[in-house]
Coordinates of C-alpha atoms and ligand atoms in Angstrom, one line a residue:
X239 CA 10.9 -14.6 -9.8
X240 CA 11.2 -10.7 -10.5
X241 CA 7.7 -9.1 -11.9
X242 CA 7.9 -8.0 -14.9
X243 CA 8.8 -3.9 -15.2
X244 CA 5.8 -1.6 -15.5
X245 CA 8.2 1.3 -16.1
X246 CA 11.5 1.0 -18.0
X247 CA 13.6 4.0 -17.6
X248 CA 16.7 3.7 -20.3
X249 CA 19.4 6.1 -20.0
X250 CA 17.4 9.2 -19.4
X251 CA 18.9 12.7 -19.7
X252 CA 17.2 15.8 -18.7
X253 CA 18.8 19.0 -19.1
X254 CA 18.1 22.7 -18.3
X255 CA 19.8 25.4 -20.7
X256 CA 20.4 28.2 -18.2
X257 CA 22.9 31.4 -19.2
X258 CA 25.3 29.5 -17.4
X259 CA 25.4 26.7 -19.2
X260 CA 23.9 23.4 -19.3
X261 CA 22.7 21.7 -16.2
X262 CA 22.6 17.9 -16.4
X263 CA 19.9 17.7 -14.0
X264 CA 19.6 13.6 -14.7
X265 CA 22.6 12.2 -16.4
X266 CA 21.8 8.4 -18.2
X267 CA 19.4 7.1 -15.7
X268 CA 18.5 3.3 -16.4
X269 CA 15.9 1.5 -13.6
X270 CA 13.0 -0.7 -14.1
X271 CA 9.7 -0.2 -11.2
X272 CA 8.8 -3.8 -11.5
X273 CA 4.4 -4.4 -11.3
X274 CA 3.4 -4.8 -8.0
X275 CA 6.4 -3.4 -5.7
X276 CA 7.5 -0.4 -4.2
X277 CA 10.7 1.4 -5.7
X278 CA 12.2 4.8 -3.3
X279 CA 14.5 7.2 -5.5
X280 CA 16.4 8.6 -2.6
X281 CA 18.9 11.1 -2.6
X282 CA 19.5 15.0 -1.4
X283 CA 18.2 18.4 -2.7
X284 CA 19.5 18.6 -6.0
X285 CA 20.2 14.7 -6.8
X286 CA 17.8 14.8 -9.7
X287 CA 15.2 12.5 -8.1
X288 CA 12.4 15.3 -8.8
X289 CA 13.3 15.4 -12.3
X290 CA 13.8 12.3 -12.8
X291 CA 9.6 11.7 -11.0
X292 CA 8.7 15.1 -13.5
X293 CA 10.4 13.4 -16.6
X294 CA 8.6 10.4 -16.1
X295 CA 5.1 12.2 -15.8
X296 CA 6.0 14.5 -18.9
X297 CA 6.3 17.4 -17.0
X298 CA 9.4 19.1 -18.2
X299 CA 9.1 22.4 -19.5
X300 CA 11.5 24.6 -21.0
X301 CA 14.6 25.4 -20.1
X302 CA 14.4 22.1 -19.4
X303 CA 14.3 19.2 -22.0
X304 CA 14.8 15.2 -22.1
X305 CA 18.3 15.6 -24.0
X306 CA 18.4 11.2 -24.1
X307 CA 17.0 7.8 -23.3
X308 CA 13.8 6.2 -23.4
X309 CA 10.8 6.0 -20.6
X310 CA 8.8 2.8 -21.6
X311 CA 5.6 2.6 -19.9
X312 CA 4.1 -1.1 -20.4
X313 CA 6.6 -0.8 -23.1
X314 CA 5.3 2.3 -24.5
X315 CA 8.1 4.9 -25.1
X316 CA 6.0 8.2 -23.1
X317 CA 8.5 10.3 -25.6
X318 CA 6.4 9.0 -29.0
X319 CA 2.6 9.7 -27.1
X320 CA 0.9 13.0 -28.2
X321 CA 0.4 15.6 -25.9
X322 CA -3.6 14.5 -25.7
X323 CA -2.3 10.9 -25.0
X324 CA 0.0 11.6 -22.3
X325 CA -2.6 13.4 -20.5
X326 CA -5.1 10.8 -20.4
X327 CA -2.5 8.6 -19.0
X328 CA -1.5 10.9 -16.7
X329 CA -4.8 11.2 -15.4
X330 CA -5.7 7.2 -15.2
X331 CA -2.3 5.3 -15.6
X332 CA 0.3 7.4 -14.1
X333 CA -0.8 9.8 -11.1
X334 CA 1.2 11.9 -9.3
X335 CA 1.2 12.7 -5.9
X336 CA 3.3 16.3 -4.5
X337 CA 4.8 16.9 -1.6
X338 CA 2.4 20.0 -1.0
X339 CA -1.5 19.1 -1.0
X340 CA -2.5 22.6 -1.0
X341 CA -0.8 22.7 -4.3
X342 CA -2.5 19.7 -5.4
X343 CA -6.0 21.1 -4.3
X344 CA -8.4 23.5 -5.3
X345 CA -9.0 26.3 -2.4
X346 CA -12.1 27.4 -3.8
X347 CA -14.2 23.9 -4.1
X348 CA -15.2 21.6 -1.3
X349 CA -13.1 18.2 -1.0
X350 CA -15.9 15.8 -2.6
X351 CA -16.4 18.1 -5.3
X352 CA -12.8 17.8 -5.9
X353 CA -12.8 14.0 -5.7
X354 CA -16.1 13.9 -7.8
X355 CA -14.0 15.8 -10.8
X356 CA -11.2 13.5 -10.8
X357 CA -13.3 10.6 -10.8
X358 CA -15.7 12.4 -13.8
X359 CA -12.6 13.3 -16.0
X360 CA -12.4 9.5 -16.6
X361 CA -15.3 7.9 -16.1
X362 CA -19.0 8.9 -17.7
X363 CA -21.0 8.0 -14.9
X364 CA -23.7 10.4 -12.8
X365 CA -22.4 12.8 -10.4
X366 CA -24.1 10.9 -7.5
X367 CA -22.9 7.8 -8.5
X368 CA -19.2 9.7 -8.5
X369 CA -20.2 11.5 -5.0
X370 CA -21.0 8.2 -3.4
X371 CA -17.7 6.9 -5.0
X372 CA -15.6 10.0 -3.8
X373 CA -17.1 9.4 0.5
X374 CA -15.5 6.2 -0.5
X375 CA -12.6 7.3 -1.4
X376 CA -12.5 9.0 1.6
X377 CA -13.0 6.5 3.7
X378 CA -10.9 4.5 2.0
X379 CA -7.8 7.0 2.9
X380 CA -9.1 7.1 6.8
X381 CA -10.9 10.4 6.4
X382 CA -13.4 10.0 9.9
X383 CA -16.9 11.3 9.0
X384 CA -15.9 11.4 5.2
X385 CA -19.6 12.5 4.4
X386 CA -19.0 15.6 6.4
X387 CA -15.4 16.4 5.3
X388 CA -16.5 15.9 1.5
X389 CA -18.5 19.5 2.0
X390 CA -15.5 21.0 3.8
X391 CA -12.6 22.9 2.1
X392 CA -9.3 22.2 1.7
X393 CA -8.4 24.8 4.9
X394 CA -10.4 23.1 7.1
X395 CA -8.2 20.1 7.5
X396 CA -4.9 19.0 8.8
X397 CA -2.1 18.7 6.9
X398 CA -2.0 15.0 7.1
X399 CA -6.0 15.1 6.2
X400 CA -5.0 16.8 3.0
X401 CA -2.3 14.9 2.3
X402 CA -4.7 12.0 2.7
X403 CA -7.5 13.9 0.3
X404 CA -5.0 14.0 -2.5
X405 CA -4.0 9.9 -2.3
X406 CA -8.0 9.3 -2.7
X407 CA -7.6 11.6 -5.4
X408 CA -4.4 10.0 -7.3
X409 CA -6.4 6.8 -6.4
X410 CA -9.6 7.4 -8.2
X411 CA -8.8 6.0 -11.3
X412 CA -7.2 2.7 -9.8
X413 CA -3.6 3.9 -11.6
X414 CA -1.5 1.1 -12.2
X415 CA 1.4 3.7 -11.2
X416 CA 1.4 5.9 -8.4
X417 CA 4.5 8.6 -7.8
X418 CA 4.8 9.5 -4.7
X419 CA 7.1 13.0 -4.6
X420 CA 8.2 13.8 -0.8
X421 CA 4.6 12.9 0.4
X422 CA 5.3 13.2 4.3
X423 CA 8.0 15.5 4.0
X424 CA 6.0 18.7 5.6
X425 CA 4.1 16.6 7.9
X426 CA 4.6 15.4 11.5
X427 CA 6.7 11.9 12.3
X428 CA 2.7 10.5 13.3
X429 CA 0.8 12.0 10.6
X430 CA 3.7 10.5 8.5
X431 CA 3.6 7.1 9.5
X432 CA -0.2 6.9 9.0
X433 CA 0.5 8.1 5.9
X434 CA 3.6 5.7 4.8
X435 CA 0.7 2.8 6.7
X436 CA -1.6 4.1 4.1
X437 CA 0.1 3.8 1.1
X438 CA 1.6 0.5 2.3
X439 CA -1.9 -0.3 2.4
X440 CA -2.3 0.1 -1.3
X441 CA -2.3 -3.5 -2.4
X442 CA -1.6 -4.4 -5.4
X443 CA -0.6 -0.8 -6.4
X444 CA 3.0 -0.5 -7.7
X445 CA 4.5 3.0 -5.9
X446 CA 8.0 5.2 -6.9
X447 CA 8.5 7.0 -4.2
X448 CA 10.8 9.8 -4.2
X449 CA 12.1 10.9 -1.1
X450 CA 15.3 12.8 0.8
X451 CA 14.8 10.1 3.7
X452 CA 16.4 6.8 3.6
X453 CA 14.9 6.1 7.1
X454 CA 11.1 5.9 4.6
X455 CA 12.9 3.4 1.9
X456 CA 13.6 1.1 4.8
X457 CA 10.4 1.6 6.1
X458 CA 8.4 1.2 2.9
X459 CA 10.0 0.2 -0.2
X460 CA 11.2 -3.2 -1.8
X461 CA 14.1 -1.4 -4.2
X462 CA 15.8 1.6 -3.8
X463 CA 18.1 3.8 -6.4
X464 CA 20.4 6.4 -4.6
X465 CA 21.1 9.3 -6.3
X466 CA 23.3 11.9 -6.7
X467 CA 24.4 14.8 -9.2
X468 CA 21.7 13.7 -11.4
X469 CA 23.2 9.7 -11.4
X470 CA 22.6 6.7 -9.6
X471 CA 25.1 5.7 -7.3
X472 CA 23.4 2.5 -5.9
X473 CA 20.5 0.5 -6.8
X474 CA 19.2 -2.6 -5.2
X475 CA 17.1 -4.8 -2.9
X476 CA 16.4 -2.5 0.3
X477 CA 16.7 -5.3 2.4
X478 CA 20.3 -6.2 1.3
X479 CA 21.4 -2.3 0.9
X480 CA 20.5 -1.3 4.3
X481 CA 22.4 -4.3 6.2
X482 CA 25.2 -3.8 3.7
X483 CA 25.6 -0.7 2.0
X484 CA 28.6 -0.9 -0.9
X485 CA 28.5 2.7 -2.3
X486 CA 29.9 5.5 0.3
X487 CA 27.1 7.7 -0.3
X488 CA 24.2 5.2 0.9
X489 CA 26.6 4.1 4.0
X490 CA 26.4 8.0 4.6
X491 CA 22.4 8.8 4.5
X492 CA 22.1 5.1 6.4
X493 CA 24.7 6.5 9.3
X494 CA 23.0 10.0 9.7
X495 CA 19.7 8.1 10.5
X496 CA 19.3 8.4 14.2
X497 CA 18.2 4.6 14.6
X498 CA 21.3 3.6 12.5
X499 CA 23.1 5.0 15.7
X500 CA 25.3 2.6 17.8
X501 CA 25.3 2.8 21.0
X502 CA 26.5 6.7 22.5
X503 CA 27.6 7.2 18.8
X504 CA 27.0 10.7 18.0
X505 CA 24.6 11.4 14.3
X506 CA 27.3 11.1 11.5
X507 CA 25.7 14.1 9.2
X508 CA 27.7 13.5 5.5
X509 CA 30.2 16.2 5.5
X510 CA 30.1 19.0 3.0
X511 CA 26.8 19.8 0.6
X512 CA 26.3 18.7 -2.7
X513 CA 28.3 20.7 -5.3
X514 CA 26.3 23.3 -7.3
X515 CA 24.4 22.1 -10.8
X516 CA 27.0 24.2 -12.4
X517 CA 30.5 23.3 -10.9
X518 CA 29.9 19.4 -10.9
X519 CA 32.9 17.6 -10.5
X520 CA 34.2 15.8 -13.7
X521 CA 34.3 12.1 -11.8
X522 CA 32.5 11.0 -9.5
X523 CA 30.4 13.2 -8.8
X524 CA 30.7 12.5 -4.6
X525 CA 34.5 12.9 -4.6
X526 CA 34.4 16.1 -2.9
X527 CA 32.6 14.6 -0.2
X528 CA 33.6 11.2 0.3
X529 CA 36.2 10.1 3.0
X530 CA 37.5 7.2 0.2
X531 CA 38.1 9.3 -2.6
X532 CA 41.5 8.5 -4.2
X533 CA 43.0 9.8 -7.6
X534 CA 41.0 7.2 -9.9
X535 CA 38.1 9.0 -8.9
X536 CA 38.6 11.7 -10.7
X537 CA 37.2 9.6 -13.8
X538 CA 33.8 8.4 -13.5
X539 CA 33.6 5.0 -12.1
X540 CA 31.5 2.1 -14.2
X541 CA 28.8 0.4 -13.1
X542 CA 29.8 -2.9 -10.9
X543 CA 27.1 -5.3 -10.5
X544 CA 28.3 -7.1 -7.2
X545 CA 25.1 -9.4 -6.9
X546 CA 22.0 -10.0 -9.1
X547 CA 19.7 -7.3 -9.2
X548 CA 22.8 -5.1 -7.5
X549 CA 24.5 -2.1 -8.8
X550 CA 26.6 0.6 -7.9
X551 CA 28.8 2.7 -9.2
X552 CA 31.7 3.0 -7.3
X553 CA 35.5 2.6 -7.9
X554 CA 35.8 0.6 -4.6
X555 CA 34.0 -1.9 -6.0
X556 CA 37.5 -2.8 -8.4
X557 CA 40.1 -1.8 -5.7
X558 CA 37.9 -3.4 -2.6
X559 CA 35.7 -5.8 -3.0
X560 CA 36.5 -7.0 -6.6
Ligands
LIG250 FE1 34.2 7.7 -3.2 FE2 35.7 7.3 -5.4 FE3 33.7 5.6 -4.8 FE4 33.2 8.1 -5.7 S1 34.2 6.5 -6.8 S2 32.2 7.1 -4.0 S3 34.8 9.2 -4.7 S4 35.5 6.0 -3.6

């Protein structure tokens, strides 16, 4: 039986106003992060993943606005909270984790005072009740020695140690949602898979993580939603996706995986780059790019649902397989 959603995103728009026109950075976006699994948003630079992650948190800011749709949280539409509401969630519902730590961290304090704050914002309990609580933490994320680290600063760890400091952080408050943007992107392939260990780790937590790597859905995630020129192109069990992928896109970031290599096949990079925000083509958006494109592509293909829980929007779905 599938759990029931946590997060209901309904035909979400965002757009930027720039002097050269508007940028449909997410263009009618529908998914559901069901309680309890792990959902990967993959696509390139520029797919509208990001914005999709920064919608959901309520971090657009002008130019850019949420032109459409709906972003239900426990069946809360984010879009009708007050500004003082959203924060409060954001701090204890809905945490955010960036790709950069040093972004996410404070230069200037030590790492347990850091922790401590996060953990005070939300709960009224003494500070040494919150220190003891942020060693946990610590600990918790596989910080050796957290007692010592807690009275370091943020440049006296690793990358990966960081990285680690700011999941204790985002996991302070027990969040029923945790966004994961591009965590392991700047780190090494070891540091990363302790990292993608750690989060896996996270029982019971439900996780969206958004990411350029397919190679991490497969690793980590239960759903994935492939995207590209804002929309989604696939959506659908990993398991089934990976061993079968319909759209042309997803067979594309799957074949430029090294391990999706056959034998003395060479890595199958997808040809071209993805168009700019301005000049999107007025189809599909991957025509340009794909090696099936044919003239009925030059409309915008409908959403096929080839299996339950299944989607993908792709005319090859009619011409092919229907
Ligand atoms: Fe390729 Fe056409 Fe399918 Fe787009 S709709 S992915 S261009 S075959």
């Amino acid at each position: 039986m599938t759990a029931a959603p946590i997060l209901s995103v309904r035909g979400l728009a965002t757009h930027f106003d720039t002097p050269k026109g508007t940028v449909r950075a997410v263009d009618g976006v529908s998914f559901d992060v069901p309680e309890g699994r792990t959902l990967g948003i993959v696509g390139e630079s520029g797919s509208g993943k990001s914005v999709t992650s920064l919608s959901v948190m309520g971090l657009i800011d002008p130019p850019g606005r949420i032109a459409a749709g709906e972003i239900l949280f426990r069946g809360r539409d984010l879009a009708q909270l007050s500004e003082r509401e959203r924060q409060s969630l954001r701090g204890q519902s809905l945490c955010l984790v960036f790709q950069d730590p040093m972004a996410a961290l404070n230069p200037v304090y030590r790492i347990g005072r850091q922790v401590e704050e996060t953990i005070l914002a939300h709960h009224a309990i003494p500070r040494r009740e919150a220190a003891a609580r942020a060693v946990e933490l610590l600990r918790m994320v596989g910080i050796p020695d957290p007692e010592a680290r807690a009275r370091e600063f943020p440049h006296n760890l690793s990358g990966g140690m960081r990285q680690r400091v700011t999941i204790a952080m985002a996991m302070a408050n027990k969040p029923d949602l945790l966004i994961l943007d591009e965590p392991t992107t700047a780190l090494d392939v070891t540091i990363q898979a302790q990292i993608l260990d750690l989060v896996r780790g996270l029982t019971g937590t439900t996780v969206m993580l958004i990411t350029h790597d397919i190679g991490v859905v497969r690793e980590m995630c239960d759903e994935v939603v492939v995207m590209y020129g804002g929309r989604i192109m696939e959506h659908g069990p990993v398991a089934e996706i990976t061993r079968r992928p319909r759209h042309p896109y997803t067979a594309g970031l799957l074949a430029s995986l090294p391990s999706g290599r056959m034998r003395g096949q060479r890595l199958q990079p997808i040809a071209g780059s993805v168009p700019s925000p301005h000049a999107m083509p007025p189809g599909c958006p991957f025509a340009p790019r794909c090696p099936q494109a044919m003239a009925r592509c030059a409309e915008a293909p409908p959403m096929a649902a080839p299996a339950p829980g299944h989607r993908v929007a792709c005319w090859l779905e009619e011409t092919v397989h229907g």
